PDB file of C-alpha atoms and ligand atoms in Angstrom:
ATOM      1  CA  MET A  77      73.192  76.837  76.616  1.00  0.00           C
ATOM      2  CA  PRO A  78      74.818  79.530  78.300  1.00  0.00           C
ATOM      3  CA  ASN A  79      78.474  78.323  79.538  1.00  0.00           C
ATOM      4  CA  THR A  80      77.318  79.433  83.472  1.00  0.00           C
ATOM      5  CA  VAL A  81      79.333  78.261  86.491  1.00  0.00           C
ATOM      6  CA  THR A  82      77.664  78.460  89.613  1.00  0.00           C
ATOM      7  CA  LYS A  83      79.457  75.784  91.716  1.00  0.00           C
ATOM      8  CA  ALA A  84      83.115  76.022  92.796  1.00  0.00           C
ATOM      9  CA  ILE A  85      85.244  73.403  94.993  1.00  0.00           C
ATOM     10  CA  PHE A  86      88.175  74.485  97.633  1.00  0.00           C
ATOM     11  CA  PRO A  87      90.252  71.593  98.026  1.00  0.00           C
ATOM     12  CA  VAL A  88      91.942  72.157 101.355  1.00  0.00           C
ATOM     13  CA  ALA A  89      92.429  68.903 102.716  1.00  0.00           C
ATOM     14  CA  GLY A  90      96.518  68.693 102.234  1.00  0.00           C
ATOM     15  CA  LEU A  91      98.918  68.627 105.370  1.00  0.00           C
ATOM     16  CA  GLY A  92     100.345  71.561 104.525  1.00  0.00           C
ATOM     17  CA  THR A  93     103.732  70.259 105.674  1.00  0.00           C
ATOM     18  CA  ARG A  94     106.042  73.267 104.397  1.00  0.00           C
ATOM     19  CA  PHE A  95     104.510  75.117 106.797  1.00  0.00           C
ATOM     20  CA  LEU A  96     104.803  72.680 109.734  1.00  0.00           C
ATOM     21  CA  PRO A  97     105.125  72.885 112.941  1.00  0.00           C
ATOM     22  CA  ALA A  98     102.150  75.958 112.525  1.00  0.00           C
ATOM     23  CA  THR A  99      99.896  73.450 110.350  1.00  0.00           C
ATOM     24  CA  LYS A 100      99.664  71.211 113.159  1.00  0.00           C
ATOM     25  CA  SER A 101      96.964  72.895 114.469  1.00  0.00           C
ATOM     26  CA  VAL A 102      96.137  76.073 112.216  1.00  0.00           C
ATOM     27  CA  PRO A 103      95.063  75.093 108.633  1.00  0.00           C
ATOM     28  CA  LYS A 104      97.227  76.759 105.984  1.00  0.00           C
ATOM     29  CA  GLU A 105      93.757  78.166 104.654  1.00  0.00           C
ATOM     30  CA  ILE A 106      93.660  80.319 107.949  1.00  0.00           C
ATOM     31  CA  MET A 107      96.797  81.860 108.328  1.00  0.00           C
ATOM     32  CA  THR A 108      96.312  85.742 107.368  1.00  0.00           C
ATOM     33  CA  LEU A 109      97.439  88.356 104.757  1.00  0.00           C
ATOM     34  CA  VAL A 110      97.324  91.233 107.217  1.00  0.00           C
ATOM     35  CA  ASP A 111      93.985  90.609 108.992  1.00  0.00           C
ATOM     36  CA  ARG A 112      92.115  88.496 106.517  1.00  0.00           C
ATOM     37  CA  PRO A 113      92.942  84.404 106.273  1.00  0.00           C
ATOM     38  CA  LEU A 114      93.775  83.125 102.961  1.00  0.00           C
ATOM     39  CA  VAL A 115      89.982  81.184 102.436  1.00  0.00           C
ATOM     40  CA  GLN A 116      88.529  84.755 102.721  1.00  0.00           C
ATOM     41  CA  TYR A 117      90.486  85.969  99.535  1.00  0.00           C
ATOM     42  CA  ALA A 118      89.506  82.862  97.667  1.00  0.00           C
ATOM     43  CA  ILE A 119      85.634  83.441  98.700  1.00  0.00           C
ATOM     44  CA  ASP A 120      85.694  87.066  97.662  1.00  0.00           C
ATOM     45  CA  GLU A 121      87.236  86.099  94.413  1.00  0.00           C
ATOM     46  CA  ALA A 122      84.685  83.394  93.806  1.00  0.00           C
ATOM     47  CA  ARG A 123      81.386  85.318  94.803  1.00  0.00           C
ATOM     48  CA  ALA A 124      82.720  88.350  92.607  1.00  0.00           C
ATOM     49  CA  ALA A 125      82.724  85.530  89.706  1.00  0.00           C
ATOM     50  CA  GLY A 126      79.284  84.860  90.062  1.00  0.00           C
ATOM     51  CA  ILE A 127      79.681  81.220  92.094  1.00  0.00           C
ATOM     52  CA  GLU A 128      76.589  80.698  94.374  1.00  0.00           C
ATOM     53  CA  GLU A 129      77.581  77.487  95.790  1.00  0.00           C
ATOM     54  CA  PHE A 130      80.828  76.788  97.796  1.00  0.00           C
ATOM     55  CA  ILE A 131      82.302  72.959  98.504  1.00  0.00           C
ATOM     56  CA  PHE A 132      84.901  72.854 100.675  1.00  0.00           C
ATOM     57  CA  VAL A 133      87.094  69.493 100.807  1.00  0.00           C
ATOM     58  CA  THR A 134      88.625  69.280 104.321  1.00  0.00           C
ATOM     59  CA  SER A 135      90.582  66.873 106.147  1.00  0.00           C
ATOM     60  CA  ARG A 136      91.045  66.001 110.232  1.00  0.00           C
ATOM     61  CA  GLY A 137      91.999  68.919 111.878  1.00  0.00           C
ATOM     62  CA  LYS A 138      90.151  71.674 110.089  1.00  0.00           C
ATOM     63  CA  SER A 139      87.477  72.398 112.471  1.00  0.00           C
ATOM     64  CA  ALA A 140      89.014  76.347 112.342  1.00  0.00           C
ATOM     65  CA  LEU A 141      87.908  76.907 108.888  1.00  0.00           C
ATOM     66  CA  GLU A 142      84.165  75.856 109.903  1.00  0.00           C
ATOM     67  CA  ASP A 143      83.951  78.057 112.614  1.00  0.00           C
ATOM     68  CA  TYR A 144      85.308  80.658 110.522  1.00  0.00           C
ATOM     69  CA  PHE A 145      81.852  80.664 108.239  1.00  0.00           C
ATOM     70  CA  ASP A 146      79.772  80.662 111.325  1.00  0.00           C
ATOM     71  CA  HIS A 147      77.895  82.878 113.114  1.00  0.00           C
ATOM     72  CA  SER A 148      79.445  84.005 116.458  1.00  0.00           C
ATOM     73  CA  PRO A 149      76.665  85.156 118.552  1.00  0.00           C
ATOM     74  CA  ILE A 150      78.491  85.993 121.526  1.00  0.00           C
ATOM     75  CA  LEU A 151      81.352  87.963 119.718  1.00  0.00           C
ATOM     76  CA  GLU A 152      78.449  90.019 118.140  1.00  0.00           C
ATOM     77  CA  GLN A 153      76.566  91.098 120.790  1.00  0.00           C
ATOM     78  CA  GLU A 154      79.830  92.384 122.747  1.00  0.00           C
ATOM     79  CA  LEU A 155      80.648  94.219 119.429  1.00  0.00           C
ATOM     80  CA  LEU A 156      76.988  95.739 119.250  1.00  0.00           C
ATOM     81  CA  ARG A 157      77.180  96.518 122.823  1.00  0.00           C
ATOM     82  CA  LYS A 158      80.416  98.454 122.373  1.00  0.00           C
ATOM     83  CA  GLY A 159      79.054 100.172 119.377  1.00  0.00           C
ATOM     84  CA  ARG A 160      81.760  98.924 117.221  1.00  0.00           C
ATOM     85  CA  THR A 161      79.943  98.727 114.165  1.00  0.00           C
ATOM     86  CA  ASP A 162      83.148  98.891 111.869  1.00  0.00           C
ATOM     87  CA  LEU A 163      84.225  95.877 113.175  1.00  0.00           C
ATOM     88  CA  LEU A 164      80.648  93.996 112.757  1.00  0.00           C
ATOM     89  CA  ASP A 165      81.033  94.953 109.209  1.00  0.00           C
ATOM     90  CA  ALA A 166      84.449  93.372 108.918  1.00  0.00           C
ATOM     91  CA  LEU A 167      82.525  90.040 110.203  1.00  0.00           C
ATOM     92  CA  LYS A 168      79.727  90.471 107.605  1.00  0.00           C
ATOM     93  CA  GLN A 169      82.620  89.240 105.031  1.00  0.00           C
ATOM     94  CA  THR A 170      82.421  85.998 106.757  1.00  0.00           C
ATOM     95  CA  ASP A 171      79.032  85.507 106.216  1.00  0.00           C
ATOM     96  CA  MET A 172      77.605  82.532 104.382  1.00  0.00           C
ATOM     97  CA  GLU A 173      73.585  81.720 103.962  1.00  0.00           C
ATOM     98  CA  SER A 174      72.745  78.535 105.575  1.00  0.00           C
ATOM     99  CA  GLY A 175      73.116  75.631 102.899  1.00  0.00           C
ATOM    100  CA  GLN A 176      75.223  77.747 100.454  1.00  0.00           C
ATOM    101  CA  ILE A 177      78.417  76.060 101.913  1.00  0.00           C
ATOM    102  CA  ALA A 178      79.318  72.628 102.121  1.00  0.00           C
ATOM    103  CA  TYR A 179      82.082  70.563 103.921  1.00  0.00           C
ATOM    104  CA  ILE A 180      83.271  67.066 102.402  1.00  0.00           C
ATOM    105  CA  ARG A 181      85.906  65.168 104.156  1.00  0.00           C
ATOM    106  CA  GLN A 182      88.912  63.440 102.135  1.00  0.00           C
ATOM    107  CA  HIS A 183      89.689  60.817 104.175  1.00  0.00           C
ATOM    108  CA  LYS A 184      93.273  60.558 103.210  1.00  0.00           C
ATOM    109  CA  PRO A 185      95.347  63.194 101.265  1.00  0.00           C
ATOM    110  CA  MET A 186      95.530  61.058  97.743  1.00  0.00           C
ATOM    111  CA  GLY A 187      96.021  64.316  95.760  1.00  0.00           C
ATOM    112  CA  LEU A 188      94.337  67.404  94.296  1.00  0.00           C
ATOM    113  CA  GLY A 189      92.313  64.951  91.825  1.00  0.00           C
ATOM    114  CA  HIS A 190      91.227  62.751  94.532  1.00  0.00           C
ATOM    115  CA  ALA A 191      90.370  65.912  96.478  1.00  0.00           C
ATOM    116  CA  VAL A 192      88.117  67.194  93.493  1.00  0.00           C
ATOM    117  CA  TRP A 193      86.406  63.788  93.203  1.00  0.00           C
ATOM    118  CA  CYS A 194      85.408  63.889  96.665  1.00  0.00           C
ATOM    119  CA  ALA A 195      82.863  66.348  95.788  1.00  0.00           C
ATOM    120  CA  ARG A 196      81.575  64.220  92.958  1.00  0.00           C
ATOM    121  CA  GLN A 197      77.827  64.209  94.490  1.00  0.00           C
ATOM    122  CA  LEU A 198      77.405  67.603  94.807  1.00  0.00           C
ATOM    123  CA  ILE A 199      78.401  68.780  91.343  1.00  0.00           C
ATOM    124  CA  ALA A 200      76.469  66.460  89.279  1.00  0.00           C
ATOM    125  CA  ASP A 201      76.197  67.248  85.662  1.00  0.00           C
ATOM    126  CA  GLU A 202      77.575  70.486  85.174  1.00  0.00           C
ATOM    127  CA  PRO A 203      80.599  72.842  85.128  1.00  0.00           C
ATOM    128  CA  PHE A 204      82.276  73.585  87.848  1.00  0.00           C
ATOM    129  CA  ALA A 205      85.144  75.961  89.507  1.00  0.00           C
ATOM    130  CA  VAL A 206      87.996  74.888  91.300  1.00  0.00           C
ATOM    131  CA  ILE A 207      89.869  77.245  93.722  1.00  0.00           C
ATOM    132  CA  LEU A 208      93.105  76.422  95.466  1.00  0.00           C
ATOM    133  CA  PRO A 209      93.107  79.127  98.219  1.00  0.00           C
ATOM    134  CA  ASP A 210      97.071  79.191  98.661  1.00  0.00           C
ATOM    135  CA  ASP A 211      97.167  80.800  95.518  1.00  0.00           C
ATOM    136  CA  VAL A 212      96.411  84.434  96.127  1.00  0.00           C
ATOM    137  CA  ILE A 213      96.051  86.457  92.469  1.00  0.00           C
ATOM    138  CA  ALA A 214      95.919  90.319  93.533  1.00  0.00           C
ATOM    139  CA  ALA A 215      94.165  91.532  90.031  1.00  0.00           C
ATOM    140  CA  GLU A 216      91.706  94.829  89.382  1.00  0.00           C
ATOM    141  CA  LYS A 217      89.247  92.248  87.891  1.00  0.00           C
ATOM    142  CA  PRO A 218      89.330  89.089  90.253  1.00  0.00           C
ATOM    143  CA  CYS A 219      90.917  86.209  88.174  1.00  0.00           C
ATOM    144  CA  LEU A 220      88.127  83.725  88.140  1.00  0.00           C
ATOM    145  CA  GLN A 221      86.011  86.292  87.244  1.00  0.00           C
ATOM    146  CA  GLN A 222      88.301  86.865  83.975  1.00  0.00           C
ATOM    147  CA  MET A 223      88.235  83.182  83.434  1.00  0.00           C
ATOM    148  CA  ILE A 224      84.516  83.058  83.521  1.00  0.00           C
ATOM    149  CA  GLU A 225      83.731  85.548  81.118  1.00  0.00           C
ATOM    150  CA  ALA A 226      86.454  84.031  78.358  1.00  0.00           C
ATOM    151  CA  TYR A 227      85.054  80.607  79.008  1.00  0.00           C
ATOM    152  CA  GLU A 228      81.494  81.987  78.311  1.00  0.00           C
ATOM    153  CA  GLU A 229      82.880  82.159  74.732  1.00  0.00           C
ATOM    154  CA  THR A 230      85.060  79.084  74.562  1.00  0.00           C
ATOM    155  CA  GLY A 231      83.329  76.485  76.642  1.00  0.00           C
ATOM    156  CA  GLY A 232      85.398  73.338  77.413  1.00  0.00           C
ATOM    157  CA  ASN A 233      88.121  73.295  80.295  1.00  0.00           C
ATOM    158  CA  MET A 234      89.706  76.122  81.329  1.00  0.00           C
ATOM    159  CA  VAL A 235      92.928  76.591  83.468  1.00  0.00           C
ATOM    160  CA  ALA A 236      94.679  79.659  84.515  1.00  0.00           C
ATOM    161  CA  ALA A 237      98.124  79.855  83.364  1.00  0.00           C
ATOM    162  CA  MET A 238     101.499  81.869  83.957  1.00  0.00           C
ATOM    163  CA  GLU A 239     104.759  81.821  82.300  1.00  0.00           C
ATOM    164  CA  VAL A 240     107.353  80.483  84.982  1.00  0.00           C
ATOM    165  CA  PRO A 241     111.317  80.169  84.311  1.00  0.00           C
ATOM    166  CA  HIS A 242     111.974  77.100  82.996  1.00  0.00           C
ATOM    167  CA  GLU A 243     114.065  75.687  85.696  1.00  0.00           C
ATOM    168  CA  LYS A 244     111.000  75.755  88.192  1.00  0.00           C
ATOM    169  CA  THR A 245     108.628  73.657  85.420  1.00  0.00           C
ATOM    170  CA  SER A 246     109.101  70.674  87.645  1.00  0.00           C
ATOM    171  CA  SER A 247     106.839  72.411  90.493  1.00  0.00           C
ATOM    172  CA  TYR A 248     103.588  72.678  88.072  1.00  0.00           C
ATOM    173  CA  GLY A 249     101.131  71.269  85.712  1.00  0.00           C
ATOM    174  CA  VAL A 250     102.469  72.458  82.453  1.00  0.00           C
ATOM    175  CA  LEU A 251     100.786  72.929  79.247  1.00  0.00           C
ATOM    176  CA  ASP A 252     101.607  71.643  75.506  1.00  0.00           C
ATOM    177  CA  ALA A 253     100.206  74.882  74.170  1.00  0.00           C
ATOM    178  CA  ALA A 254      99.273  76.241  70.708  1.00  0.00           C
ATOM    179  CA  GLU A 255     101.994  78.905  69.863  1.00  0.00           C
ATOM    180  CA  ASP A 256      99.476  81.824  69.905  1.00  0.00           C
ATOM    181  CA  ARG A 257     100.185  83.552  73.007  1.00  0.00           C
ATOM    182  CA  GLY A 258      97.102  85.582  73.511  1.00  0.00           C
ATOM    183  CA  SER A 259      95.322  85.823  76.735  1.00  0.00           C
ATOM    184  CA  VAL A 260      93.437  82.356  75.882  1.00  0.00           C
ATOM    185  CA  VAL A 261      95.808  79.301  74.466  1.00  0.00           C
ATOM    186  CA  SER A 262      94.303  76.451  73.334  1.00  0.00           C
ATOM    187  CA  ILE A 263      95.902  73.239  75.165  1.00  0.00           C
ATOM    188  CA  LYS A 264      97.115  70.308  73.122  1.00  0.00           C
ATOM    189  CA  ASP A 265      98.358  68.410  76.341  1.00  0.00           C
ATOM    190  CA  MET A 266      99.187  68.756  79.960  1.00  0.00           C
ATOM    191  CA  VAL A 267     101.902  67.493  81.930  1.00  0.00           C
ATOM    192  CA  GLU A 268     102.482  67.192  86.115  1.00  0.00           C
ATOM    193  CA  LYS A 269     105.785  68.634  87.012  1.00  0.00           C
ATOM    194  CA  PRO A 270     107.868  67.851  84.276  1.00  0.00           C
ATOM    195  CA  LYS A 271     111.914  68.100  84.548  1.00  0.00           C
ATOM    196  CA  ALA A 272     112.894  71.565  82.739  1.00  0.00           C
ATOM    197  CA  ASP A 273     114.034  69.599  79.795  1.00  0.00           C
ATOM    198  CA  GLU A 274     111.272  67.521  79.280  1.00  0.00           C
ATOM    199  CA  ALA A 275     108.608  70.266  79.586  1.00  0.00           C
ATOM    200  CA  PRO A 276     106.334  71.421  76.976  1.00  0.00           C
ATOM    201  CA  SER A 277     106.517  74.883  77.367  1.00  0.00           C
ATOM    202  CA  ASN A 278     106.740  77.362  80.285  1.00  0.00           C
ATOM    203  CA  LEU A 279     103.237  77.837  80.593  1.00  0.00           C
ATOM    204  CA  ALA A 280     102.517  76.469  84.600  1.00  0.00           C
ATOM    205  CA  VAL A 281      98.924  75.695  85.659  1.00  0.00           C
ATOM    206  CA  ILE A 282      98.019  78.091  88.581  1.00  0.00           C
ATOM    207  CA  GLY A 283      95.144  77.371  90.952  1.00  0.00           C
ATOM    208  CA  ARG A 284      91.993  78.229  89.403  1.00  0.00           C
ATOM    209  CA  TYR A 285      89.977  75.818  87.010  1.00  0.00           C
ATOM    210  CA  ILE A 286      86.839  75.673  85.521  1.00  0.00           C
ATOM    211  CA  LEU A 287      86.000  71.952  84.273  1.00  0.00           C
ATOM    212  CA  SER A 288      83.694  69.857  82.480  1.00  0.00           C
ATOM    213  CA  PRO A 289      81.552  67.052  84.190  1.00  0.00           C
ATOM    214  CA  SER A 290      83.521  64.979  82.060  1.00  0.00           C
ATOM    215  CA  VAL A 291      86.784  65.522  83.987  1.00  0.00           C
ATOM    216  CA  MET A 292      84.893  64.508  87.219  1.00  0.00           C
ATOM    217  CA  GLN A 293      83.571  61.287  85.217  1.00  0.00           C
ATOM    218  CA  ASN A 294      87.521  60.598  84.492  1.00  0.00           C
ATOM    219  CA  LEU A 295      88.609  60.954  88.112  1.00  0.00           C
ATOM    220  CA  HIS A 296      86.330  58.276  89.079  1.00  0.00           C
ATOM    221  CA  GLU A 297      87.830  55.954  86.810  1.00  0.00           C
ATOM    222  CA  MET A 298      91.474  56.881  87.372  1.00  0.00           C
ATOM    223  CA  LYS A 299      94.222  54.883  89.505  1.00  0.00           C
ATOM    224  CA  GLU A 300      96.677  56.617  91.550  1.00  0.00           C
ATOM    225  CA  ASP A 301      99.929  57.237  90.305  1.00  0.00           C
ATOM    226  CA  THR A 302     103.130  55.734  91.242  1.00  0.00           C
ATOM    227  CA  GLY A 303     103.179  58.713  94.339  1.00  0.00           C
ATOM    228  CA  GLY A 304      99.578  57.195  95.468  1.00  0.00           C
ATOM    229  CA  GLU A 305      98.165  60.377  94.361  1.00  0.00           C
ATOM    230  CA  ILE A 306      95.790  60.945  92.074  1.00  0.00           C
ATOM    231  CA  GLN A 307      96.377  64.017  89.807  1.00  0.00           C
ATOM    232  CA  LEU A 308      93.607  66.618  88.412  1.00  0.00           C
ATOM    233  CA  THR A 309      96.106  67.538  85.849  1.00  0.00           C
ATOM    234  CA  ASP A 310      95.872  63.860  84.364  1.00  0.00           C
ATOM    235  CA  ALA A 311      92.255  63.743  84.586  1.00  0.00           C
ATOM    236  CA  ILE A 312      92.434  66.869  82.268  1.00  0.00           C
ATOM    237  CA  ALA A 313      94.541  65.680  80.026  1.00  0.00           C
ATOM    238  CA  GLU A 314      92.679  62.561  79.603  1.00  0.00           C
ATOM    239  CA  ASP A 315      89.425  64.923  78.508  1.00  0.00           C
ATOM    240  CA  ILE A 316      91.856  66.697  75.560  1.00  0.00           C
ATOM    241  CA  ALA A 317      92.973  63.270  74.651  1.00  0.00           C
ATOM    242  CA  ALA A 318      89.229  62.008  74.006  1.00  0.00           C
ATOM    243  CA  GLY A 319      88.625  65.056  71.988  1.00  0.00           C
ATOM    244  CA  GLY A 320      87.528  67.472  74.725  1.00  0.00           C
ATOM    245  CA  ASN A 321      88.808  71.131  74.526  1.00  0.00           C
ATOM    246  CA  ALA A 322      90.957  72.978  76.877  1.00  0.00           C
ATOM    247  CA  PHE A 323      92.249  76.394  77.108  1.00  0.00           C
ATOM    248  CA  GLY A 324      94.792  78.096  79.063  1.00  0.00           C
ATOM    249  CA  TYR A 325      93.882  81.253  80.619  1.00  0.00           C
ATOM    250  CA  LEU A 326      96.964  83.899  80.784  1.00  0.00           C
ATOM    251  CA  PHE A 327      95.403  86.151  83.875  1.00  0.00           C
ATOM    252  CA  ARG A 328      95.819  89.512  84.395  1.00  0.00           C
ATOM    253  CA  GLY A 329      97.205  90.063  88.128  1.00  0.00           C
ATOM    254  CA  GLN A 330      99.970  89.031  90.246  1.00  0.00           C
ATOM    255  CA  ARG A 331      99.865  85.621  91.844  1.00  0.00           C
ATOM    256  CA  PHE A 332     101.169  84.544  94.974  1.00  0.00           C
ATOM    257  CA  ASP A 333     102.205  81.216  95.986  1.00  0.00           C
ATOM    258  CA  CYS A 334     101.295  81.313  99.758  1.00  0.00           C
ATOM    259  CA  GLY A 335     101.809  77.511  99.883  1.00  0.00           C
ATOM    260  CA  SER A 336     105.588  78.177 100.138  1.00  0.00           C
ATOM    261  CA  LYS A 337     107.257  80.403 102.931  1.00  0.00           C
ATOM    262  CA  ALA A 338     108.941  82.891 100.317  1.00  0.00           C
ATOM    263  CA  GLY A 339     105.587  83.257  98.414  1.00  0.00           C
ATOM    264  CA  PHE A 340     103.318  84.036 101.828  1.00  0.00           C
ATOM    265  CA  LEU A 341     105.748  86.655 103.084  1.00  0.00           C
ATOM    266  CA  GLN A 342     105.999  88.487  99.741  1.00  0.00           C
ATOM    267  CA  ALA A 343     102.331  88.645  99.807  1.00  0.00           C
ATOM    268  CA  THR A 344     102.206  89.815 103.569  1.00  0.00           C
ATOM    269  CA  VAL A 345     104.187  92.631 102.522  1.00  0.00           C
ATOM    270  CA  ALA A 346     102.366  93.255  99.226  1.00  0.00           C
ATOM    271  CA  PHE A 347      99.106  93.169 100.713  1.00  0.00           C
ATOM    272  CA  GLY A 348     100.399  95.306 103.722  1.00  0.00           C
ATOM    273  CA  LEU A 349     101.892  98.110 101.143  1.00  0.00           C
ATOM    274  CA  ALA A 350      98.455  97.834  99.606  1.00  0.00           C
ATOM    275  CA  ARG A 351      96.410  99.100 102.674  1.00  0.00           C
ATOM    276  CA  ASP A 352      96.145 102.833 103.540  1.00  0.00           C
ATOM    277  CA  ASP A 353      96.478 102.472 107.229  1.00  0.00           C
ATOM    278  CA  LEU A 354      99.741 100.511 107.182  1.00  0.00           C
ATOM    279  CA  ARG A 355     101.633 101.558 103.901  1.00  0.00           C
ATOM    280  CA  ASP A 356     103.945 104.284 105.270  1.00  0.00           C
ATOM    281  CA  ASP A 357     104.659 102.917 108.295  1.00  0.00           C
ATOM    282  CA  LEU A 358     105.534  99.484 106.382  1.00  0.00           C
ATOM    283  CA  MET A 359     107.488 101.095 103.873  1.00  0.00           C
ATOM    284  CA  ASN A 360     109.694 103.333 106.290  1.00  0.00           C
ATOM    285  CA  TYR A 361     110.201 100.012 108.445  1.00  0.00           C
ATOM    286  CA  LEU A 362     111.166  98.230 104.892  1.00  0.00           C
ATOM    287  CA  ALA A 363     113.370 100.525 104.083  1.00  0.00           C
ATOM    288  CA  GLU A 364     115.387 100.757 107.416  1.00  0.00           C
ATOM    289  CA  MET A 365     115.486  97.074 107.351  1.00  0.00           C
ATOM    290  CA  VAL A 366     116.838  96.858 103.780  1.00  0.00           C
ATOM    291  CA  GLN A 367     119.688  99.246 104.754  1.00  0.00           C
ATOM    292  CA  ALA A 368     120.903  97.663 108.199  1.00  0.00           C
ATOM    293  CA  ASN A 369     120.814  94.519 106.445  1.00  0.00           C
ATOM    294  CA  ARG A 370     123.140  95.708 103.300  1.00  0.00           C
ATOM    295  CA  ALA A 371     125.145  97.550 106.222  1.00  0.00           C
ATOM    296  CA  ALA A 372     125.389  94.402 108.030  1.00  0.00           C
ATOM    297  CA  GLN A 373     126.700  92.410 105.052  1.00  0.00           C
TER     298      GLN A 373
HETATM  299  P1  UTP B 537      99.948  71.473  97.922  1.00  0.00           P
HETATM  300  O1  UTP B 537     100.469  70.303  96.912  1.00  0.00           O
HETATM  301  O2  UTP B 537     100.128  72.672  98.285  1.00  0.00           O
HETATM  302  O3  UTP B 537      99.798  70.186  99.407  1.00  0.00           O
HETATM  303  O4  UTP B 537      97.748  71.055  97.529  1.00  0.00           O
HETATM  304  P2  UTP B 537      99.610  70.823 100.531  1.00  0.00           P
HETATM  305  O5  UTP B 537      99.417  69.886 101.389  1.00  0.00           O
HETATM  306  O6  UTP B 537      98.404  71.839 100.858  1.00  0.00           O
HETATM  307  O7  UTP B 537     100.910  71.517 101.103  1.00  0.00           O
HETATM  308  P3  UTP B 537     102.060  71.026 101.429  1.00  0.00           P
HETATM  309  O8  UTP B 537     102.842  70.951 100.011  1.00  0.00           O
HETATM  310  O9  UTP B 537     102.435  69.582 102.065  1.00  0.00           O
HETATM  311  O10 UTP B 537     103.291  71.801 102.206  1.00  0.00           O
HETATM  312  C1  UTP B 537      97.743  72.049  96.817  1.00  0.00           C
HETATM  313  C2  UTP B 537      96.312  71.960  97.052  1.00  0.00           C
HETATM  314  O11 UTP B 537      95.696  70.908  96.977  1.00  0.00           O
HETATM  315  C3  UTP B 537      95.164  70.474  98.163  1.00  0.00           C
HETATM  316  C4  UTP B 537      95.691  71.144  99.210  1.00  0.00           C
HETATM  317  O12 UTP B 537      94.949  71.667 100.563  1.00  0.00           O
HETATM  318  C5  UTP B 537      96.105  72.760  98.610  1.00  0.00           C
HETATM  319  O13 UTP B 537      95.307  73.914  98.435  1.00  0.00           O
HETATM  320  N1  UTP B 537      95.250  68.842  98.668  1.00  0.00           N
HETATM  321  C6  UTP B 537      96.024  68.456  97.968  1.00  0.00           C
HETATM  322  C7  UTP B 537      93.842  68.419  98.767  1.00  0.00           C
HETATM  323  O14 UTP B 537      92.786  68.847  99.106  1.00  0.00           O
HETATM  324  N2  UTP B 537      94.159  66.985  98.959  1.00  0.00           N
HETATM  325  C8  UTP B 537      95.250  66.042  98.782  1.00  0.00           C
HETATM  326  O15 UTP B 537      95.533  65.119  99.022  1.00  0.00           O
HETATM  327  C9  UTP B 537      96.309  66.894  97.946  1.00  0.00           C
END
């Protein structure tokens, strides 16, 4: 049977505390890089990889996200009346066929693993992708598409991975991987947020996964950790311990941690500079700012 993946889970039920007070009323995933919210980048990447069903795990206060993928008849009529076909085209990115997108509530923020488990009844017995929209990856070939192509050869579980400085491992799930550093590495174990001196490597898991149904089954049986959360990393590690295959995929592309303020600002600049209509003004402005700041120091 070919390893096809047609469903993706987007866990977006976190509290987004690093962006308070903004995230008190604006979901993090609706914050924009230039003129597109984070969630649009995630959906585009999933579509490019052949995903057909989009499952959002949401929480209280995320209705702006549901509205974003809804039709907006008054706005559309007004744009039509004004002949703004350019803007009507821009709106088309947000079109979803009825039934293609589902929203499930995570009632308490009990961790990423728990959020993924909330979607269990829509996944049934098939492999599925997980995309964290706050990890934005700029790449010629979208990251999930790269991974699905590799996964068609390997099967098993696959996580996106990248090398991080050793002192940063405590912010990530970290791979205990075979030495060979091709683009696909075989994983022996995974550890959630290890201290730098205990980390098995500097290969960190980034927010893209392709998972087998047995990982969902593990989540079903898991207990909360001491922090009261259920970790996705632990469910994958358990699958490996039970003899399942897992692979780290070292993607080609640049990842921005848009869940952090610094990462979000860097992404804003990078995506602004990538736009023909903004590049020159932005570059001049940045050069002036850098010069003025240096002079003031
Ligand atoms: P983060 O660790 O970035 O947490 O979650 P967060 O709540 O979004 O942000 P901070 O740390 O408070 O600023 C990584 C991803 O997992 C989802 C988040 O929405 C985000 O996409 N998540 C996390 C859930 O869906 N549920 C949870 O219980 C925890």
